[in-house]
Amino acid sequence: MTTSPAGPFTPLAAPLSAPPRRIRVDVWSDVACPWCFIGKRRFAAALARFPHREHVEVVWRSYQLSPETPAGSGRPEVDALAEMKGLDRGQVQQMFAHVTAVAATDGLRYDFDRTLAFNTFDAHRLLHLAAQAGGAPLVEATMEALFTAHFEQGADLGAEGALVALAGRAGFAAHGWDADRVAAALAGDDAADAVRADLAEARALGVTGVPFFVVDRRYAVSGAQPAEVFTQLLDAGWREANPPAAVAGGDVCGPDGC
């Protein structure tokens, strides 16, 4: 018997009757963040091994690393980052070489020779439209398509029509959103308020870098951590949401007598 601060109670492995309480993981990320794609893969690996994964809701939230980037067609990422950070091209290329090597260990094939910097606001709008159209599965497919197009294929996601074409590849049409409907939504202001709300909440939480993972607004982890750290985060959130029941001890009879 284990004695607890509240009395001589024995923790049970699971509650007697109540179903497990779901936990929610909010993830702030930016399509233009190379560590976010790596973090996404590592978190997915941890979630795939988590025994209660069917009771975990994952919500992807918007964040912009460079909101001042002009809208429209992109320009070489190395030039944009060198200008923003005040570095020479050689220093930026060294940074890219490092993150490329790390990404490769997680099965990603970054190509910064082709990567183009672009304003990601409309890409985040597209992710919110995916949530409206097809829920979490379509968000997942759209995010993978965005990251892959940007970091591995050198696509110009700021070019006119690029996000509409990507939405088609991600599967919007299967949910009743053909190219014309996606184009009309992006041409207007659809989902812009949802993106702004995510950005405002990130500021309120003090988020200054991404990826940033929050479980039930109680536990947080910043950065592309190893999968084992994400496992610990999920475990902590699960224990908080589903504490073991407790039974008081006393004199009992068992198989060996009384």
PDB file of C-alpha atoms in Angstrom:
ATOM      1  CA  MET A   1       0.000   0.000   0.000  1.00  0.00           C
ATOM      2  CA  THR A   2       1.210   3.492  -0.866  1.00  0.00           C
ATOM      3  CA  THR A   3       0.533   6.301   1.567  1.00  0.00           C
ATOM      4  CA  SER A   4      -0.445   9.578  -0.148  1.00  0.00           C
ATOM      5  CA  PRO A   5      -0.627  13.091   1.358  1.00  0.00           C
ATOM      6  CA  ALA A   6      -4.412  12.733   1.329  1.00  0.00           C
ATOM      7  CA  GLY A   7      -4.425   9.443   3.233  1.00  0.00           C
ATOM      8  CA  PRO A   8      -3.659   5.715   2.944  1.00  0.00           C
ATOM      9  CA  PHE A   9      -4.823   5.349  -0.674  1.00  0.00           C
ATOM     10  CA  THR A  10      -3.648   2.880  -3.319  1.00  0.00           C
ATOM     11  CA  PRO A  11      -3.348   4.417  -6.813  1.00  0.00           C
ATOM     12  CA  LEU A  12      -5.060   2.360  -9.513  1.00  0.00           C
ATOM     13  CA  ALA A  13      -3.649   1.863 -12.981  1.00  0.00           C
ATOM     14  CA  ALA A  14      -6.831   3.370 -14.487  1.00  0.00           C
ATOM     15  CA  PRO A  15     -10.101   4.925 -13.262  1.00  0.00           C
ATOM     16  CA  LEU A  16     -12.852   2.459 -12.437  1.00  0.00           C
ATOM     17  CA  SER A  17     -15.413   3.615 -14.998  1.00  0.00           C
ATOM     18  CA  ALA A  18     -14.883   7.040 -16.574  1.00  0.00           C
ATOM     19  CA  PRO A  19     -13.512   6.987 -20.151  1.00  0.00           C
ATOM     20  CA  PRO A  20     -10.061   8.516 -20.691  1.00  0.00           C
ATOM     21  CA  ARG A  21      -9.993  12.285 -20.987  1.00  0.00           C
ATOM     22  CA  ARG A  22      -8.542  13.532 -24.273  1.00  0.00           C
ATOM     23  CA  ILE A  23      -5.516  15.774 -24.302  1.00  0.00           C
ATOM     24  CA  ARG A  24      -4.862  18.528 -26.810  1.00  0.00           C
ATOM     25  CA  VAL A  25      -1.517  19.549 -28.254  1.00  0.00           C
ATOM     26  CA  ASP A  26      -1.331  23.006 -29.843  1.00  0.00           C
ATOM     27  CA  VAL A  27       1.691  23.489 -32.090  1.00  0.00           C
ATOM     28  CA  TRP A  28       2.800  26.898 -33.298  1.00  0.00           C
ATOM     29  CA  SER A  29       4.933  26.675 -36.443  1.00  0.00           C
ATOM     30  CA  ASP A  30       5.800  28.489 -39.644  1.00  0.00           C
ATOM     31  CA  VAL A  31       6.011  26.984 -43.113  1.00  0.00           C
ATOM     32  CA  ALA A  32       9.285  28.864 -43.654  1.00  0.00           C
ATOM     33  CA  CYS A  33      10.911  27.361 -40.521  1.00  0.00           C
ATOM     34  CA  PRO A  34      13.247  24.436 -41.278  1.00  0.00           C
ATOM     35  CA  TRP A  35      13.244  23.309 -37.637  1.00  0.00           C
ATOM     36  CA  CYS A  36       9.435  23.173 -37.689  1.00  0.00           C
ATOM     37  CA  PHE A  37       9.445  20.469 -40.371  1.00  0.00           C
ATOM     38  CA  ILE A  38      12.045  18.516 -38.391  1.00  0.00           C
ATOM     39  CA  GLY A  39      10.057  19.008 -35.179  1.00  0.00           C
ATOM     40  CA  LYS A  40       6.885  17.869 -36.913  1.00  0.00           C
ATOM     41  CA  ARG A  41       8.542  14.602 -37.958  1.00  0.00           C
ATOM     42  CA  ARG A  42       9.956  13.956 -34.495  1.00  0.00           C
ATOM     43  CA  PHE A  43       6.667  14.720 -32.762  1.00  0.00           C
ATOM     44  CA  ALA A  44       4.875  12.408 -35.202  1.00  0.00           C
ATOM     45  CA  ALA A  45       7.316   9.625 -34.310  1.00  0.00           C
ATOM     46  CA  ALA A  46       6.623  10.133 -30.599  1.00  0.00           C
ATOM     47  CA  LEU A  47       2.863  10.253 -31.139  1.00  0.00           C
ATOM     48  CA  ALA A  48       2.914   7.069 -33.233  1.00  0.00           C
ATOM     49  CA  ARG A  49       4.425   5.208 -30.270  1.00  0.00           C
ATOM     50  CA  PHE A  50       2.223   6.834 -27.628  1.00  0.00           C
ATOM     51  CA  PRO A  51      -0.178   4.185 -26.247  1.00  0.00           C
ATOM     52  CA  HIS A  52      -3.033   6.689 -25.882  1.00  0.00           C
ATOM     53  CA  ARG A  53      -2.566   8.374 -29.276  1.00  0.00           C
ATOM     54  CA  GLU A  54      -6.224   7.894 -30.235  1.00  0.00           C
ATOM     55  CA  HIS A  55      -7.062  10.240 -27.360  1.00  0.00           C
ATOM     56  CA  VAL A  56      -4.686  13.016 -28.486  1.00  0.00           C
ATOM     57  CA  GLU A  57      -5.917  15.966 -30.544  1.00  0.00           C
ATOM     58  CA  VAL A  58      -3.224  17.915 -32.423  1.00  0.00           C
ATOM     59  CA  VAL A  59      -3.996  21.476 -33.533  1.00  0.00           C
ATOM     60  CA  TRP A  60      -1.522  23.313 -35.757  1.00  0.00           C
ATOM     61  CA  ARG A  61      -1.332  27.046 -35.095  1.00  0.00           C
ATOM     62  CA  SER A  62       0.051  29.894 -37.201  1.00  0.00           C
ATOM     63  CA  TYR A  63       3.284  31.765 -36.547  1.00  0.00           C
ATOM     64  CA  GLN A  64       5.288  34.081 -38.796  1.00  0.00           C
ATOM     65  CA  LEU A  65       9.043  34.357 -38.430  1.00  0.00           C
ATOM     66  CA  SER A  66       9.278  37.163 -41.010  1.00  0.00           C
ATOM     67  CA  PRO A  67       5.917  38.919 -41.315  1.00  0.00           C
ATOM     68  CA  GLU A  68       7.632  41.861 -43.010  1.00  0.00           C
ATOM     69  CA  THR A  69       8.541  39.732 -46.056  1.00  0.00           C
ATOM     70  CA  PRO A  70       6.785  41.268 -49.091  1.00  0.00           C
ATOM     71  CA  ALA A  71       3.866  39.369 -50.570  1.00  0.00           C
ATOM     72  CA  GLY A  72       4.291  37.969 -54.063  1.00  0.00           C
ATOM     73  CA  SER A  73       6.962  35.830 -55.687  1.00  0.00           C
ATOM     74  CA  GLY A  74       9.804  34.712 -53.472  1.00  0.00           C
ATOM     75  CA  ARG A  75      13.519  35.357 -53.668  1.00  0.00           C
ATOM     76  CA  PRO A  76      16.504  33.158 -52.762  1.00  0.00           C
ATOM     77  CA  GLU A  77      16.380  32.223 -49.090  1.00  0.00           C
ATOM     78  CA  VAL A  78      20.116  32.742 -48.659  1.00  0.00           C
ATOM     79  CA  ASP A  79      19.807  36.373 -49.778  1.00  0.00           C
ATOM     80  CA  ALA A  80      16.753  37.053 -47.627  1.00  0.00           C
ATOM     81  CA  LEU A  81      18.292  35.584 -44.459  1.00  0.00           C
ATOM     82  CA  ALA A  82      21.656  37.272 -45.002  1.00  0.00           C
ATOM     83  CA  GLU A  83      19.890  40.608 -45.244  1.00  0.00           C
ATOM     84  CA  MET A  84      17.606  39.991 -42.271  1.00  0.00           C
ATOM     85  CA  LYS A  85      20.396  38.720 -39.965  1.00  0.00           C
ATOM     86  CA  GLY A  86      23.143  41.022 -41.229  1.00  0.00           C
ATOM     87  CA  LEU A  87      25.331  38.049 -42.184  1.00  0.00           C
ATOM     88  CA  ASP A  88      27.381  37.313 -45.254  1.00  0.00           C
ATOM     89  CA  ARG A  89      26.279  34.574 -47.638  1.00  0.00           C
ATOM     90  CA  GLY A  90      29.013  32.209 -46.448  1.00  0.00           C
ATOM     91  CA  GLN A  91      27.745  32.311 -42.870  1.00  0.00           C
ATOM     92  CA  VAL A  92      24.182  31.697 -44.001  1.00  0.00           C
ATOM     93  CA  GLN A  93      25.259  28.787 -46.180  1.00  0.00           C
ATOM     94  CA  GLN A  94      27.040  27.234 -43.179  1.00  0.00           C
ATOM     95  CA  MET A  95      23.824  27.507 -41.168  1.00  0.00           C
ATOM     96  CA  PHE A  96      21.906  25.884 -44.009  1.00  0.00           C
ATOM     97  CA  ALA A  97      24.451  23.073 -44.278  1.00  0.00           C
ATOM     98  CA  HIS A  98      24.012  22.300 -40.579  1.00  0.00           C
ATOM     99  CA  VAL A  99      20.224  22.184 -40.634  1.00  0.00           C
ATOM    100  CA  THR A 100      20.295  20.177 -43.886  1.00  0.00           C
ATOM    101  CA  ALA A 101      22.468  17.541 -42.228  1.00  0.00           C
ATOM    102  CA  VAL A 102      20.168  17.358 -39.200  1.00  0.00           C
ATOM    103  CA  ALA A 103      17.082  17.128 -41.421  1.00  0.00           C
ATOM    104  CA  ALA A 104      18.620  14.226 -43.305  1.00  0.00           C
ATOM    105  CA  THR A 105      18.727  12.181 -40.095  1.00  0.00           C
ATOM    106  CA  ASP A 106      14.930  12.495 -39.988  1.00  0.00           C
ATOM    107  CA  GLY A 107      14.455  11.482 -43.624  1.00  0.00           C
ATOM    108  CA  LEU A 108      14.113  15.015 -45.032  1.00  0.00           C
ATOM    109  CA  ARG A 109      16.016  16.223 -48.079  1.00  0.00           C
ATOM    110  CA  TYR A 110      16.399  19.990 -47.830  1.00  0.00           C
ATOM    111  CA  ASP A 111      17.653  21.902 -50.878  1.00  0.00           C
ATOM    112  CA  PHE A 112      18.515  25.443 -49.824  1.00  0.00           C
ATOM    113  CA  ASP A 113      20.090  26.136 -53.211  1.00  0.00           C
ATOM    114  CA  ARG A 114      16.512  26.360 -54.516  1.00  0.00           C
ATOM    115  CA  THR A 115      14.545  27.439 -51.433  1.00  0.00           C
ATOM    116  CA  LEU A 116      12.718  30.753 -51.895  1.00  0.00           C
ATOM    117  CA  ALA A 117      11.704  33.104 -49.088  1.00  0.00           C
ATOM    118  CA  PHE A 118       8.065  34.218 -49.252  1.00  0.00           C
ATOM    119  CA  ASN A 119       5.442  35.765 -46.996  1.00  0.00           C
ATOM    120  CA  THR A 120       3.711  32.840 -45.288  1.00  0.00           C
ATOM    121  CA  PHE A 121       0.472  34.550 -44.226  1.00  0.00           C
ATOM    122  CA  ASP A 122      -1.589  33.104 -47.091  1.00  0.00           C
ATOM    123  CA  ALA A 123      -0.050  29.653 -46.560  1.00  0.00           C
ATOM    124  CA  HIS A 124      -1.340  29.796 -42.989  1.00  0.00           C
ATOM    125  CA  ARG A 125      -4.733  30.871 -44.305  1.00  0.00           C
ATOM    126  CA  LEU A 126      -4.690  27.786 -46.523  1.00  0.00           C
ATOM    127  CA  LEU A 127      -4.051  25.583 -43.482  1.00  0.00           C
ATOM    128  CA  HIS A 128      -7.058  27.076 -41.710  1.00  0.00           C
ATOM    129  CA  LEU A 129      -9.140  26.551 -44.860  1.00  0.00           C
ATOM    130  CA  ALA A 130      -7.980  22.921 -44.813  1.00  0.00           C
ATOM    131  CA  ALA A 131      -9.294  22.614 -41.253  1.00  0.00           C
ATOM    132  CA  GLN A 132     -12.655  23.960 -42.397  1.00  0.00           C
ATOM    133  CA  ALA A 133     -12.814  21.731 -45.460  1.00  0.00           C
ATOM    134  CA  GLY A 134     -11.499  18.409 -44.219  1.00  0.00           C
ATOM    135  CA  GLY A 135     -10.441  18.654 -40.590  1.00  0.00           C
ATOM    136  CA  ALA A 136      -7.192  17.322 -39.144  1.00  0.00           C
ATOM    137  CA  PRO A 137      -6.370  14.840 -41.962  1.00  0.00           C
ATOM    138  CA  LEU A 138      -6.496  17.563 -44.623  1.00  0.00           C
ATOM    139  CA  VAL A 139      -4.496  19.944 -42.426  1.00  0.00           C
ATOM    140  CA  GLU A 140      -1.839  17.249 -42.076  1.00  0.00           C
ATOM    141  CA  ALA A 141      -1.719  16.625 -45.824  1.00  0.00           C
ATOM    142  CA  THR A 142      -1.598  20.344 -46.603  1.00  0.00           C
ATOM    143  CA  MET A 143       1.164  21.039 -44.093  1.00  0.00           C
ATOM    144  CA  GLU A 144       3.272  18.189 -45.448  1.00  0.00           C
ATOM    145  CA  ALA A 145       2.723  19.491 -48.985  1.00  0.00           C
ATOM    146  CA  LEU A 146       3.723  23.028 -47.980  1.00  0.00           C
ATOM    147  CA  PHE A 147       6.881  21.971 -46.136  1.00  0.00           C
ATOM    148  CA  THR A 148       7.910  19.582 -48.909  1.00  0.00           C
ATOM    149  CA  ALA A 149       7.301  22.099 -51.677  1.00  0.00           C
ATOM    150  CA  HIS A 150       9.213  24.814 -49.847  1.00  0.00           C
ATOM    151  CA  PHE A 151      12.243  22.983 -48.457  1.00  0.00           C
ATOM    152  CA  GLU A 152      12.684  19.996 -50.762  1.00  0.00           C
ATOM    153  CA  GLN A 153      11.324  21.134 -54.128  1.00  0.00           C
ATOM    154  CA  GLY A 154      12.170  24.840 -54.244  1.00  0.00           C
ATOM    155  CA  ALA A 155       8.604  25.811 -55.146  1.00  0.00           C
ATOM    156  CA  ASP A 156       7.732  29.504 -55.259  1.00  0.00           C
ATOM    157  CA  LEU A 157       4.793  29.443 -52.856  1.00  0.00           C
ATOM    158  CA  GLY A 158       4.419  33.214 -53.140  1.00  0.00           C
ATOM    159  CA  ALA A 159       3.720  33.064 -56.870  1.00  0.00           C
ATOM    160  CA  GLU A 160       0.162  33.622 -58.067  1.00  0.00           C
ATOM    161  CA  GLY A 161      -1.777  30.370 -58.157  1.00  0.00           C
ATOM    162  CA  ALA A 162       0.913  28.342 -56.362  1.00  0.00           C
ATOM    163  CA  LEU A 163      -1.154  27.751 -53.225  1.00  0.00           C
ATOM    164  CA  VAL A 164      -4.229  26.870 -55.286  1.00  0.00           C
ATOM    165  CA  ALA A 165      -2.269  24.222 -57.167  1.00  0.00           C
ATOM    166  CA  LEU A 166      -0.831  22.892 -53.914  1.00  0.00           C
ATOM    167  CA  ALA A 167      -4.316  22.646 -52.410  1.00  0.00           C
ATOM    168  CA  GLY A 168      -5.285  20.444 -55.330  1.00  0.00           C
ATOM    169  CA  ARG A 169      -2.343  18.137 -54.697  1.00  0.00           C
ATOM    170  CA  ALA A 170      -3.129  18.015 -50.973  1.00  0.00           C
ATOM    171  CA  GLY A 171      -6.656  16.749 -51.614  1.00  0.00           C
ATOM    172  CA  PHE A 172      -8.998  19.725 -51.204  1.00  0.00           C
ATOM    173  CA  ALA A 173     -11.131  18.560 -54.146  1.00  0.00           C
ATOM    174  CA  ALA A 174     -12.111  15.381 -52.321  1.00  0.00           C
ATOM    175  CA  HIS A 175     -13.820  17.608 -49.744  1.00  0.00           C
ATOM    176  CA  GLY A 176     -15.765  19.690 -52.268  1.00  0.00           C
ATOM    177  CA  TRP A 177     -13.168  22.440 -52.662  1.00  0.00           C
ATOM    178  CA  ASP A 178     -12.162  22.650 -56.319  1.00  0.00           C
ATOM    179  CA  ALA A 179      -9.501  25.060 -57.598  1.00  0.00           C
ATOM    180  CA  ASP A 180     -12.019  27.853 -58.196  1.00  0.00           C
ATOM    181  CA  ARG A 181     -13.333  27.682 -54.648  1.00  0.00           C
ATOM    182  CA  VAL A 182      -9.843  27.703 -53.132  1.00  0.00           C
ATOM    183  CA  ALA A 183      -8.787  30.567 -55.399  1.00  0.00           C
ATOM    184  CA  ALA A 184     -11.840  32.603 -54.427  1.00  0.00           C
ATOM    185  CA  ALA A 185     -11.194  32.054 -50.727  1.00  0.00           C
ATOM    186  CA  LEU A 186      -7.542  33.077 -51.015  1.00  0.00           C
ATOM    187  CA  ALA A 187      -8.410  36.091 -53.183  1.00  0.00           C
ATOM    188  CA  GLY A 188     -10.623  37.358 -50.372  1.00  0.00           C
ATOM    189  CA  ASP A 189      -9.974  37.558 -46.643  1.00  0.00           C
ATOM    190  CA  ASP A 190     -11.136  34.068 -45.666  1.00  0.00           C
ATOM    191  CA  ALA A 191      -9.394  32.660 -42.550  1.00  0.00           C
ATOM    192  CA  ALA A 192      -7.276  35.793 -42.110  1.00  0.00           C
ATOM    193  CA  ASP A 193      -8.823  36.443 -38.704  1.00  0.00           C
ATOM    194  CA  ALA A 194      -8.009  32.882 -37.622  1.00  0.00           C
ATOM    195  CA  VAL A 195      -4.355  33.406 -38.535  1.00  0.00           C
ATOM    196  CA  ARG A 196      -4.259  36.728 -36.687  1.00  0.00           C
ATOM    197  CA  ALA A 197      -5.832  35.074 -33.629  1.00  0.00           C
ATOM    198  CA  ASP A 198      -3.083  32.427 -33.618  1.00  0.00           C
ATOM    199  CA  LEU A 199      -0.408  35.106 -33.876  1.00  0.00           C
ATOM    200  CA  ALA A 200      -1.979  37.086 -31.042  1.00  0.00           C
ATOM    201  CA  GLU A 201      -2.230  34.025 -28.803  1.00  0.00           C
ATOM    202  CA  ALA A 202       1.430  33.222 -29.458  1.00  0.00           C
ATOM    203  CA  ARG A 203       2.358  36.724 -28.309  1.00  0.00           C
ATOM    204  CA  ALA A 204       0.185  36.324 -25.204  1.00  0.00           C
ATOM    205  CA  LEU A 205       1.928  33.048 -24.347  1.00  0.00           C
ATOM    206  CA  GLY A 206       5.340  34.619 -24.844  1.00  0.00           C
ATOM    207  CA  VAL A 207       6.261  32.462 -27.844  1.00  0.00           C
ATOM    208  CA  THR A 208       9.404  33.891 -29.434  1.00  0.00           C
ATOM    209  CA  GLY A 209      10.477  30.928 -31.556  1.00  0.00           C
ATOM    210  CA  VAL A 210       9.010  27.897 -33.264  1.00  0.00           C
ATOM    211  CA  PRO A 211       8.174  25.074 -33.242  1.00  0.00           C
ATOM    212  CA  PHE A 212       6.407  25.472 -29.903  1.00  0.00           C
ATOM    213  CA  PHE A 213       4.324  22.631 -28.440  1.00  0.00           C
ATOM    214  CA  VAL A 214       1.734  23.135 -25.673  1.00  0.00           C
ATOM    215  CA  VAL A 215      -0.279  20.349 -23.997  1.00  0.00           C
ATOM    216  CA  ASP A 216      -3.606  21.429 -22.489  1.00  0.00           C
ATOM    217  CA  ARG A 217      -2.133  24.866 -21.714  1.00  0.00           C
ATOM    218  CA  ARG A 218      -0.155  23.247 -18.874  1.00  0.00           C
ATOM    219  CA  TYR A 219       3.091  21.935 -20.314  1.00  0.00           C
ATOM    220  CA  ALA A 220       5.201  23.352 -23.146  1.00  0.00           C
ATOM    221  CA  VAL A 221       8.291  22.396 -25.121  1.00  0.00           C
ATOM    222  CA  SER A 222      10.145  24.673 -27.521  1.00  0.00           C
ATOM    223  CA  GLY A 223      12.172  23.546 -30.502  1.00  0.00           C
ATOM    224  CA  ALA A 224      12.702  20.429 -32.616  1.00  0.00           C
ATOM    225  CA  GLN A 225      13.368  18.234 -29.607  1.00  0.00           C
ATOM    226  CA  PRO A 226      14.271  14.535 -29.833  1.00  0.00           C
ATOM    227  CA  ALA A 227      11.264  12.233 -30.044  1.00  0.00           C
ATOM    228  CA  GLU A 228      11.952  11.065 -26.483  1.00  0.00           C
ATOM    229  CA  VAL A 229      11.297  14.584 -25.162  1.00  0.00           C
ATOM    230  CA  PHE A 230       7.969  14.699 -26.978  1.00  0.00           C
ATOM    231  CA  THR A 231       7.109  11.343 -25.431  1.00  0.00           C
ATOM    232  CA  GLN A 232       7.785  12.822 -21.996  1.00  0.00           C
ATOM    233  CA  LEU A 233       5.582  15.800 -22.868  1.00  0.00           C
ATOM    234  CA  LEU A 234       2.713  13.541 -23.898  1.00  0.00           C
ATOM    235  CA  ASP A 235       3.147  11.401 -20.780  1.00  0.00           C
ATOM    236  CA  ALA A 236       3.033  14.464 -18.528  1.00  0.00           C
ATOM    237  CA  GLY A 237      -0.110  15.765 -20.214  1.00  0.00           C
ATOM    238  CA  TRP A 238      -1.775  12.366 -20.027  1.00  0.00           C
ATOM    239  CA  ARG A 239      -1.033  11.896 -16.320  1.00  0.00           C
ATOM    240  CA  GLU A 240      -2.392  15.370 -15.596  1.00  0.00           C
ATOM    241  CA  ALA A 241      -5.604  14.715 -17.525  1.00  0.00           C
ATOM    242  CA  ASN A 242      -6.056  11.132 -16.325  1.00  0.00           C
ATOM    243  CA  PRO A 243      -4.744  10.764 -12.761  1.00  0.00           C
ATOM    244  CA  PRO A 244      -5.042   7.286 -11.259  1.00  0.00           C
ATOM    245  CA  ALA A 245      -7.972   6.606  -8.967  1.00  0.00           C
ATOM    246  CA  ALA A 246      -7.279   5.938  -5.299  1.00  0.00           C
ATOM    247  CA  VAL A 247      -8.777   3.362  -2.929  1.00  0.00           C
ATOM    248  CA  ALA A 248      -8.401   3.473   0.857  1.00  0.00           C
ATOM    249  CA  GLY A 249      -6.662   0.474   2.433  1.00  0.00           C
ATOM    250  CA  GLY A 250      -7.786  -1.586   5.392  1.00  0.00           C
ATOM    251  CA  ASP A 251      -8.178  -5.128   6.673  1.00  0.00           C
ATOM    252  CA  VAL A 252      -9.077  -7.472   3.806  1.00  0.00           C
ATOM    253  CA  CYS A 253      -9.378 -11.138   2.904  1.00  0.00           C
ATOM    254  CA  GLY A 254      -7.472 -12.501  -0.046  1.00  0.00           C
ATOM    255  CA  PRO A 255      -6.510 -15.792  -1.731  1.00  0.00           C
ATOM    256  CA  ASP A 256      -4.120 -16.596   1.131  1.00  0.00           C
ATOM    257  CA  GLY A 257      -6.628 -15.972   3.870  1.00  0.00           C
ATOM    258  CA  CYS A 258      -7.725 -13.114   6.179  1.00  0.00           C
TER     259      CYS A 258
END
